[in-house]
CSV table of C-alpha atoms and ligand atoms in Angstrom, one decimal:
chain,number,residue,atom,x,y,z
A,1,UNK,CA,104.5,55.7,75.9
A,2,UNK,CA,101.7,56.6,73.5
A,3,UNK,CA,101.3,55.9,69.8
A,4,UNK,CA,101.8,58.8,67.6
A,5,UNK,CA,98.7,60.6,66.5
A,6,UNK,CA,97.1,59.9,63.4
A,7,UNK,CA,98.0,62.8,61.6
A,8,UNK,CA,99.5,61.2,58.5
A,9,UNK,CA,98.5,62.7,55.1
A,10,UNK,CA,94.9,61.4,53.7
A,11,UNK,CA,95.4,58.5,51.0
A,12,UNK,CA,94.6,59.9,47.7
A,13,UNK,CA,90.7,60.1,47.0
A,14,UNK,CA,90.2,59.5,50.8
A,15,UNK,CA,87.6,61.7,52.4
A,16,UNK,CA,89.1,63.1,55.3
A,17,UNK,CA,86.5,62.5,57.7
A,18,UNK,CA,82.8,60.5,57.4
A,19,UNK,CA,80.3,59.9,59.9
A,20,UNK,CA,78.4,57.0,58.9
A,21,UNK,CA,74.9,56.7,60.1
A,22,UNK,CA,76.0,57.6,63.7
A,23,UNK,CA,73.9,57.9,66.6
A,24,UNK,CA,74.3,58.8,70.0
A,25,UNK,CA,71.6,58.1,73.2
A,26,UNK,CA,71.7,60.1,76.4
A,27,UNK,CA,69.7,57.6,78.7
A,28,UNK,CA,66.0,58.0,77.1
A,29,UNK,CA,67.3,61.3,75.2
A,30,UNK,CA,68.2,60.2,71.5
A,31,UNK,CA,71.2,63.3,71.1
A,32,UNK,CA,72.5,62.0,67.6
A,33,UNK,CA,70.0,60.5,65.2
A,34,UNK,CA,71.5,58.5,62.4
A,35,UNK,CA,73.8,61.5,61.2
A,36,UNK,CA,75.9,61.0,57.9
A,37,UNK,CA,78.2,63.4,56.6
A,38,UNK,CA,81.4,63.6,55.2
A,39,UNK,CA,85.0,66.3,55.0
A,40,UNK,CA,87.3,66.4,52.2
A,41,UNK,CA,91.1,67.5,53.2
A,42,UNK,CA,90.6,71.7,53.8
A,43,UNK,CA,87.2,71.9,53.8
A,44,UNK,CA,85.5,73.8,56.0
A,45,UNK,CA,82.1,72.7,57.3
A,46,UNK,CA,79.8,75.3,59.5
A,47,UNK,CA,77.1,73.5,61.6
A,48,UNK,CA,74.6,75.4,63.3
A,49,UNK,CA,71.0,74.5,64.5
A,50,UNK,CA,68.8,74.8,67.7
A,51,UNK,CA,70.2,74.4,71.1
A,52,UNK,CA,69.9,70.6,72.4
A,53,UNK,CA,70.2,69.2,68.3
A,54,UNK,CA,72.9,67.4,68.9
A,55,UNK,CA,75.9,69.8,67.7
A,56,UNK,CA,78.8,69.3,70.6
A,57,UNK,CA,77.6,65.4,70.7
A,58,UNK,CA,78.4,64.9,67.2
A,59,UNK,CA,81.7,67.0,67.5
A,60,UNK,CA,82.6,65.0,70.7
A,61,UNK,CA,82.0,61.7,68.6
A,62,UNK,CA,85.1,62.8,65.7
A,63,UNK,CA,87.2,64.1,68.7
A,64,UNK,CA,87.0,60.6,70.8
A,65,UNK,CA,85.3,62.5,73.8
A,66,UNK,CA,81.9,60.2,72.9
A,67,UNK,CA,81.9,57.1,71.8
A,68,UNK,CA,78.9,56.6,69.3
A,69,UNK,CA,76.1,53.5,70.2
A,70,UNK,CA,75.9,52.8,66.5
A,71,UNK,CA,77.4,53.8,63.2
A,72,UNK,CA,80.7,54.9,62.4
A,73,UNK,CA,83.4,57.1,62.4
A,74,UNK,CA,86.3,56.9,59.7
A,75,UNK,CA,89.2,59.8,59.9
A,76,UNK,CA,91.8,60.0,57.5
A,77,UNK,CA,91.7,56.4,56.1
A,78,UNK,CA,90.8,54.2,58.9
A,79,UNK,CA,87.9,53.4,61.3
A,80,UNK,CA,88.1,55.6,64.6
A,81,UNK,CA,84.8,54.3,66.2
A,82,UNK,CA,82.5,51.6,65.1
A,83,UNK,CA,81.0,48.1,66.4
A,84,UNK,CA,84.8,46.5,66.1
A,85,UNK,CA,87.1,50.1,66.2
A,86,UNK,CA,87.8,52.5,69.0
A,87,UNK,CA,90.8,55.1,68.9
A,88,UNK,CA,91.0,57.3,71.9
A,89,UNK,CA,91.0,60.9,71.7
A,90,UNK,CA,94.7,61.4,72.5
A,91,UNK,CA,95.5,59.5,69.7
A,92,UNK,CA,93.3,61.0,67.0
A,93,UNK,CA,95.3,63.9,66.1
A,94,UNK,CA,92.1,66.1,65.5
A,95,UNK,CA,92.6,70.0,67.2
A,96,UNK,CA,89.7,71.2,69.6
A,97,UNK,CA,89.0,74.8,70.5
A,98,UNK,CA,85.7,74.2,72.3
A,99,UNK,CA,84.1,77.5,74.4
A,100,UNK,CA,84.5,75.7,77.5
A,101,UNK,CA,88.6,74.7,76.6
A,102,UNK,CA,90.1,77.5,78.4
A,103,UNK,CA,93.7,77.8,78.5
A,104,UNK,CA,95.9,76.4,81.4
A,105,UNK,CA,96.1,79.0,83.9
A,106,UNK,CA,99.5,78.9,85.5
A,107,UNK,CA,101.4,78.1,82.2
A,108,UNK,CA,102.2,80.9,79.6
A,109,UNK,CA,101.1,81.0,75.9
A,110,UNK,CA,103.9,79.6,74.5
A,111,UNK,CA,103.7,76.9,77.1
A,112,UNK,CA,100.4,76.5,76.2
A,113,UNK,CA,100.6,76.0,72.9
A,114,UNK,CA,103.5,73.7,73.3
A,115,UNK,CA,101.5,71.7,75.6
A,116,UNK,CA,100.5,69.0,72.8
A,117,UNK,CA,103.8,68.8,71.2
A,118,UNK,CA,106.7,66.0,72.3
A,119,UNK,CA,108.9,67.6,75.4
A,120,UNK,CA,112.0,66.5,73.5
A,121,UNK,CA,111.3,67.4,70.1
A,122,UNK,CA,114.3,69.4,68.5
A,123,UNK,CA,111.7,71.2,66.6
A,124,UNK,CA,109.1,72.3,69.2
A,125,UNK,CA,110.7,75.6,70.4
A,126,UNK,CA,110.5,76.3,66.3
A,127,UNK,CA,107.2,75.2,66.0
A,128,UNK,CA,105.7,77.1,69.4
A,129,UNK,CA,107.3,80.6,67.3
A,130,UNK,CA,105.5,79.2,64.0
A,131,UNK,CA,102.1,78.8,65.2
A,132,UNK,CA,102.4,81.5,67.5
A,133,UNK,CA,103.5,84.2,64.6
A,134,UNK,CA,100.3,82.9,62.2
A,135,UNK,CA,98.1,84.0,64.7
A,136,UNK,CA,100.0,87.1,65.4
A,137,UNK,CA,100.9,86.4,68.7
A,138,UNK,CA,104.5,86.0,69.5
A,139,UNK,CA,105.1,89.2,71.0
A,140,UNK,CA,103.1,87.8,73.8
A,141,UNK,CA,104.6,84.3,73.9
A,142,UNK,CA,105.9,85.0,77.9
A,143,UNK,CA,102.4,86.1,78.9
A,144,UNK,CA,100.0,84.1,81.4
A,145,UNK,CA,96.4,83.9,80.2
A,146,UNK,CA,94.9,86.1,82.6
A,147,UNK,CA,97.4,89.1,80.7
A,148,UNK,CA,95.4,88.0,77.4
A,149,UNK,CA,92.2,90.0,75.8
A,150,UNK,CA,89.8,87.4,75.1
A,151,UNK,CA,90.5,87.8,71.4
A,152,UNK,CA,93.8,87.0,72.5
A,153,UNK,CA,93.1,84.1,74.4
A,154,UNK,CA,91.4,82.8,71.6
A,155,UNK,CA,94.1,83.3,69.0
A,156,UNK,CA,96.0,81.4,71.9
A,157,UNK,CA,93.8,78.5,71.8
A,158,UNK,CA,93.5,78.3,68.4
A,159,UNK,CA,97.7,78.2,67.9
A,160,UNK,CA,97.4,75.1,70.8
A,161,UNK,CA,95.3,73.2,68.5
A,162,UNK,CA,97.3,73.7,65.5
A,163,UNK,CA,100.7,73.2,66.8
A,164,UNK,CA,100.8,69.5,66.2
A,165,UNK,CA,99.4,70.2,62.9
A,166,UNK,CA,96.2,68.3,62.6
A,167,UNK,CA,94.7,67.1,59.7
A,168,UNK,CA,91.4,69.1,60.8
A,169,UNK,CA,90.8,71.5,63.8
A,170,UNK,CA,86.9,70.4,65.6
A,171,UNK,CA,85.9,74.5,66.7
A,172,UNK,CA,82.5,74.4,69.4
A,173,UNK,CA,81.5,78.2,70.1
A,174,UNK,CA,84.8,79.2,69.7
A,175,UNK,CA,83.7,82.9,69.2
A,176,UNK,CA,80.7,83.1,71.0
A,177,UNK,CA,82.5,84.8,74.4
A,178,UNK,CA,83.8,87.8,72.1
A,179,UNK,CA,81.8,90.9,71.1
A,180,UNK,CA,80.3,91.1,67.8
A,181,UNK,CA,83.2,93.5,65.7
A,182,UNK,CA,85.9,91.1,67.5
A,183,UNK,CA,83.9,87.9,66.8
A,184,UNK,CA,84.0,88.9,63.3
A,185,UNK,CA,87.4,89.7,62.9
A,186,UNK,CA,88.7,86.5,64.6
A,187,UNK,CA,86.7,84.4,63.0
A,188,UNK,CA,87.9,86.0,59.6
A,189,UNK,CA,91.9,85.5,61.0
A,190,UNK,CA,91.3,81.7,61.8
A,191,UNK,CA,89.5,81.1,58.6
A,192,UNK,CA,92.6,82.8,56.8
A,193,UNK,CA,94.9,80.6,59.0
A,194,UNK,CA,92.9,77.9,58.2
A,195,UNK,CA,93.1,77.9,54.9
A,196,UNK,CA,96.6,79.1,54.4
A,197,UNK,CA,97.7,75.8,56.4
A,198,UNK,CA,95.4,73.7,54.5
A,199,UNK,CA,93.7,72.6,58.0
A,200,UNK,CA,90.0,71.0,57.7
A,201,UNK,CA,87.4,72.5,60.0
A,202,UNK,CA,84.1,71.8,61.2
A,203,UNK,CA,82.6,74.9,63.0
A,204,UNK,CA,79.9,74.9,65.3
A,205,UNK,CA,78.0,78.3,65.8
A,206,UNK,CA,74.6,79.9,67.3
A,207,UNK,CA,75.4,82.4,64.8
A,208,UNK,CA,73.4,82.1,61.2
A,209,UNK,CA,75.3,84.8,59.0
A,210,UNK,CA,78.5,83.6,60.8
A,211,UNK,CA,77.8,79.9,59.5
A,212,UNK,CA,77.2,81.1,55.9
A,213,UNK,CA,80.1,83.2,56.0
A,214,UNK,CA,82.2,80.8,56.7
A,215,UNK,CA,81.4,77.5,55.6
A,216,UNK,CA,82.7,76.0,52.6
A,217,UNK,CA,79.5,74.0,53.5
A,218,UNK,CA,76.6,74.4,56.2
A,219,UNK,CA,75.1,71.4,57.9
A,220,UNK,CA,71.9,72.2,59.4
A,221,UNK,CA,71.0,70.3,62.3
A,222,UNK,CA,67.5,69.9,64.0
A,223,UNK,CA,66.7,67.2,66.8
A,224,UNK,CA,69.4,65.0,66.1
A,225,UNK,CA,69.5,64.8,62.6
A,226,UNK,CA,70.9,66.8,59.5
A,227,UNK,CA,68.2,69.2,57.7
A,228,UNK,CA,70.5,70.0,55.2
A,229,UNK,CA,74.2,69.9,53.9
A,230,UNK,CA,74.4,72.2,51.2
A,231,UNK,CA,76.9,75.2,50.4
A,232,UNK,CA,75.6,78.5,52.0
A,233,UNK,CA,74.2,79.7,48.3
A,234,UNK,CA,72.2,76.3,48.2
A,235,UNK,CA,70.8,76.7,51.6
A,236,UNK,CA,69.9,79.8,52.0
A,237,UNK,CA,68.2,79.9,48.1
A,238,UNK,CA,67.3,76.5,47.6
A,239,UNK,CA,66.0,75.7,51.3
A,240,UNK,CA,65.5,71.6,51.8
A,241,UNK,CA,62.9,72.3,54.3
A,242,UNK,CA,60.4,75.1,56.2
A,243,UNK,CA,63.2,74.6,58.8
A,244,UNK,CA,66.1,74.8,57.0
A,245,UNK,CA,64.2,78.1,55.0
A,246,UNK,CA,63.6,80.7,58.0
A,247,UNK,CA,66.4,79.3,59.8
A,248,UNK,CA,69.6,80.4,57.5
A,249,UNK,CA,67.7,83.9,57.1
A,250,UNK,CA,64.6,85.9,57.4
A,251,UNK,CA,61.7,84.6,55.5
A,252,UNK,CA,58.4,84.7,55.7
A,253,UNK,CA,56.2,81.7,54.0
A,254,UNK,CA,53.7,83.4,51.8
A,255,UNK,CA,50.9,80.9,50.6
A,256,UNK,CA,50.7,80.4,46.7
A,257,UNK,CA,48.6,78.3,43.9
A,258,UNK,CA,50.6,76.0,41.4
A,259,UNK,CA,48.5,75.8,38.0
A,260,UNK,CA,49.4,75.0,34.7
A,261,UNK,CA,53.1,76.6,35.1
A,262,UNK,CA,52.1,79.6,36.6
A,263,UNK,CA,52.8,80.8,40.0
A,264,UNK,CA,49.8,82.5,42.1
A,265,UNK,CA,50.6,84.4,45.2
A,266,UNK,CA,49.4,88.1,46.9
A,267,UNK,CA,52.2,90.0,45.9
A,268,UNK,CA,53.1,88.0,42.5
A,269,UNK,CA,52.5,85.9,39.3
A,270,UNK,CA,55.1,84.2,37.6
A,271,UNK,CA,56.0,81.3,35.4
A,272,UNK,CA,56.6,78.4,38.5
A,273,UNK,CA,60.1,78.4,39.6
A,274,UNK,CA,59.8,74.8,39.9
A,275,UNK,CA,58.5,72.7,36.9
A,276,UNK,CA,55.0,71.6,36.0
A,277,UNK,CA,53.1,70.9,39.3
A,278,UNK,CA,49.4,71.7,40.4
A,279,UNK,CA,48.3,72.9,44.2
A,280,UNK,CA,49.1,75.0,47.4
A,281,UNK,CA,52.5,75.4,48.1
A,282,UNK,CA,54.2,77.7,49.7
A,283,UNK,CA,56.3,80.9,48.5
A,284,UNK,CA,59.5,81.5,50.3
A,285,UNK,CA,59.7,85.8,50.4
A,286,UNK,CA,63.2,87.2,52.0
A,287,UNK,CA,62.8,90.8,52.7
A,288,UNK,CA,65.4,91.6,50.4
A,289,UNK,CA,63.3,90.3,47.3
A,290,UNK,CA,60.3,92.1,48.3
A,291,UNK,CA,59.6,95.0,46.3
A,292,UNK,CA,57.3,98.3,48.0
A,293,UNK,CA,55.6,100.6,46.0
A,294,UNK,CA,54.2,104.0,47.7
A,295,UNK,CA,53.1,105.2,44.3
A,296,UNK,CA,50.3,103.6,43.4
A,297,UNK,CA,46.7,102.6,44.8
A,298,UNK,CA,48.4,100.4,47.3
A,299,UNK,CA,46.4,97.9,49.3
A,300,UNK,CA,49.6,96.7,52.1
A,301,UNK,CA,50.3,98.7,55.0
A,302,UNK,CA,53.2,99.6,56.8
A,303,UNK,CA,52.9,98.2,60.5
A,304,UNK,CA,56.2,98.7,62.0
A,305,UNK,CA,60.0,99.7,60.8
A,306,UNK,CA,63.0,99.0,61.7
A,307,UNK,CA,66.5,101.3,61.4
A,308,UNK,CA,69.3,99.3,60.6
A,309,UNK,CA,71.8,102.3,59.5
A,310,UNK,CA,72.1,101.6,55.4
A,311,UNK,CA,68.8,99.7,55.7
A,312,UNK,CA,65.0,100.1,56.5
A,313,UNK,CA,63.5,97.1,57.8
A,314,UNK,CA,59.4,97.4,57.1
A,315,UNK,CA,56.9,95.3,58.3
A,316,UNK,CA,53.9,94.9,56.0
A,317,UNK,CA,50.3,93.8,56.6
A,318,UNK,CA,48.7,92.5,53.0
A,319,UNK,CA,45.1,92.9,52.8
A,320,UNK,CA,44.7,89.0,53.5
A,321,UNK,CA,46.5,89.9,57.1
A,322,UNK,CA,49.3,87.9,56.0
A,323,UNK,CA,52.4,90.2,57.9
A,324,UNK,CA,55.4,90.6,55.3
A,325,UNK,CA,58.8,92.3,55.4
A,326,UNK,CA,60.6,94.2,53.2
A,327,UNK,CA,63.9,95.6,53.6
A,328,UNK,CA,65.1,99.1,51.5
A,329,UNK,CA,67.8,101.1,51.6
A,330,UNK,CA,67.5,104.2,54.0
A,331,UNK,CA,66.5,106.9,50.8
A,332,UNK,CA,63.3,105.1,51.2
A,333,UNK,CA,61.4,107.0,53.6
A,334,UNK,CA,58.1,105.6,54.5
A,335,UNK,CA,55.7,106.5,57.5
A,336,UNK,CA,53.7,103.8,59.7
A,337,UNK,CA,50.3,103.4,58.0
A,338,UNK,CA,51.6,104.6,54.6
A,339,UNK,CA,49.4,102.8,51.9
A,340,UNK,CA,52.1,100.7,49.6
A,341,UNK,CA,51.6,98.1,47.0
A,342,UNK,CA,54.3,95.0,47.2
A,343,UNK,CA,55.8,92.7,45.1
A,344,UNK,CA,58.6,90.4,44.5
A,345,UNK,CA,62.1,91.9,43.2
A,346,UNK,CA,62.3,91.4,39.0
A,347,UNK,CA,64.9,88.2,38.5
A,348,UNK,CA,63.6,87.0,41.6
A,349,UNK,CA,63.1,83.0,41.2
A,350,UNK,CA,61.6,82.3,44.7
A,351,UNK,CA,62.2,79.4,46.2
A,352,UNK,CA,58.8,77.1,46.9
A,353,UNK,CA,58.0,74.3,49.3
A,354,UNK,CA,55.4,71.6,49.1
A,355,UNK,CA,54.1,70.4,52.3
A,356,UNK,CA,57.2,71.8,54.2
A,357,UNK,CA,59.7,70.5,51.4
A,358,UNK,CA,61.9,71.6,48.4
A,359,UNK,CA,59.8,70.0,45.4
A,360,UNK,CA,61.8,68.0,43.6
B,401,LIG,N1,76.4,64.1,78.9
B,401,LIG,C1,75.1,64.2,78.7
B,401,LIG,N2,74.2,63.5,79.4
B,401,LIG,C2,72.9,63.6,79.2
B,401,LIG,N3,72.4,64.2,78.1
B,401,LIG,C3,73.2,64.9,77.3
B,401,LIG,C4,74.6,64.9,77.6
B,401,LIG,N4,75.2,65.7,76.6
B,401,LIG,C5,74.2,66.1,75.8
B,401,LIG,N5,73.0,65.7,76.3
B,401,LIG,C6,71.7,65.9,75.6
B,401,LIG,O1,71.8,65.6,74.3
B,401,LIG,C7,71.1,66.5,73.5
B,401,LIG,C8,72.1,67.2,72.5
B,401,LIG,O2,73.1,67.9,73.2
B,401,LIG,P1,74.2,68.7,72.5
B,401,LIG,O3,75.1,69.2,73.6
B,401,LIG,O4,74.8,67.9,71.5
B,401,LIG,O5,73.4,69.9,71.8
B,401,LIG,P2,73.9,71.2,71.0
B,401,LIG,O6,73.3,71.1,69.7
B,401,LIG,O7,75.4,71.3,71.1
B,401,LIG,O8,73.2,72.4,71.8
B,401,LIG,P3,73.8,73.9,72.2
B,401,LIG,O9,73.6,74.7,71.0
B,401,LIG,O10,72.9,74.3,73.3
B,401,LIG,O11,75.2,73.7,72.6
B,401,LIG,C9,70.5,67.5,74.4
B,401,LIG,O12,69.2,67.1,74.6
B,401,LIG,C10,71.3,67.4,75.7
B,401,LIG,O13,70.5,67.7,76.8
B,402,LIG,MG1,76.7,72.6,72.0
């Protein structure tokens, strides 16, 4: 006989989840570095960082799959892991759809996705039809997995870990098998479900636009520790780091000259974005903020070009050699070696960095 899970509502003011200076040691390999971070009830966090960072080991920690070698792990109101607390997986009540969590092969969907609820329960048949109509799928309930799509098979999986109705669903590369338009799509359906059942989520993906789309937050992970934790606006215009800055987008880091309020760089001078200050730092320039002009005497030169359907990717090499990009809609029609002058977009505030940082 197991205890039931912990999925009992949050106390009031409770955080649903924190992770308090946890890490995690592979042997000689330090895999989780001292990571601290915390979910409200239905929030929905989007981690993403290098391969090896430490993503799935820090996912594996909430879900009871890894037990941490210091720090802690508190999930709605109570310690889960720690120095003096362990709760097992099974009894955690957390949802997984990890890449690698396929469905049970000789069992049918709605056996699947009844495969976490009581046997007995007067209520499972009903709850099997529930989950399986918010993710569209009970016209398939009698099907074997191998009679899925793989977007199927993923709404599938997704229904199995939402069936007992945890307080907050742990997703590992849970779209990373599906092609790009289908990746999209489901990823927009189990955000909608998400939400609509009021279901925390932390999300781990390789994919950078897919973790600022979805993230209520993104945590930005690199060797072990956390970068940044910041909404998607924050990170991608107010970078923490060099990392964190070419990481949530394309960026190049243009050198610049802090004096006296004033902004110096190649392509622009403004007041500093940044307050009073006085050195090098450096300019953070997103092709969509740089500006071409073919009219003038221009002293940049166009190097390369992408065609990206609406958009026209163009590589730029400024006098200094510095190599830019600057991305216009298709009407702009330039020619490698055209002669162009560039700036930064008007109502542009750049972000700077000073030795690799956000100033503060
Ligand atoms: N069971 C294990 N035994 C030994 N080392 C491990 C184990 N699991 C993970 N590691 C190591 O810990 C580090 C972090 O691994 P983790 O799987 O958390 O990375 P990740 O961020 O999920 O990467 P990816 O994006 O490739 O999935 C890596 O160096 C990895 O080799
Ligand atoms: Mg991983």
């Amino acid at each position: 006989m197991t205890a039931p899970p912990l999925t009992a509502a949050v106390p009031p003011g409770e955080l649903l989840l924190s992770l308090e200076s946890v890490v995690k040691d592979f042997g000689r390999t330090r895999a989780v570095d001292g990571i601290s971070l915390t979910v409200g009830p239905g929030e929905i966090i989007a981690m993403v960082g290098p391969s090896g960072c430490g993503k799935s080991t820090t996912l594996r920690m909430v879900a009871g799959l890894e037990r941490p070698d210091s720090g802690r792990v508190r999930l709605a109101g109570r310690y889960v892991a720690g120095p003096d607390a362990w709760v097992p997986a099974e009894r955690r009540g957390v949802g997984l759809v990890f890449q690698d969590h396929a469905l049970f092969p000789h069992l049918t969907v709605e056996n699947n996705v009844g495969f976490g609820l009581p046997r007995r329960s007067p209520t499972r048949t009903a709850r099997i039809r529930e989950v399986l109509d918010l993710v569209s799928m009970a016209p398939l309930a009698g099907r074997y997995p191998h009679e899925l799509s793989g977007g199927e098979q993923q709404r599938v999986a997704l229904a199995r870990a939402l069936a007992p109705g945890p307080p907050i669903v742990l997703l590992d590369e849970a779209f990373s098998s599906l092609d790009r338009g289908l990746r999209a799509q489901i990823r927009t359906d189990t955000v909608a479900i998400l939400r609509h059942t009021g279901t925390a989520a932390i999300l781990i993906t390789h994919d950078r636009d897919e973790a600022l789309a979805t993230g209520d937050r993104v945590v930005i992970m690199r060797g072990g520790r956390i970068e940044q934790d910041a909404t998607p606006d924050e990170a991608f215009h107010h970078p923490a780091t060099r990392f964190v800055a070419t990481f949530v987008g394309d960026a190049v880091l243009l050198p610049a000259e802090r004096d006296a309020g004033m902004l110096y760089s190649e392509i622009a001078e403004m007041i500093t974005p940044s307050g009073i200050g006085h050195g090098e730092v450096e300019l953070v320039a997103r092709p969509h903020e740089v500006t071409l002009d073919a009219g003038g005497p221009g002293k940049a030169e166009v190097v390369a070009l992408e065609f990206q359907g609406a958009f026209v990717l163009y590589t730029l090499t400024l006098q200094s050699g510095i190599t830019l990009r600057s991305l216009q809609p298709h009407e702009v029609r330039l020619d490698l070696g055209a002669k162009v002058s560039v700036g930064l977009a008007p109502g542009i505030t750049p972000s700077i960095l000073v030795d690799g940082v956000r100033p503060r």
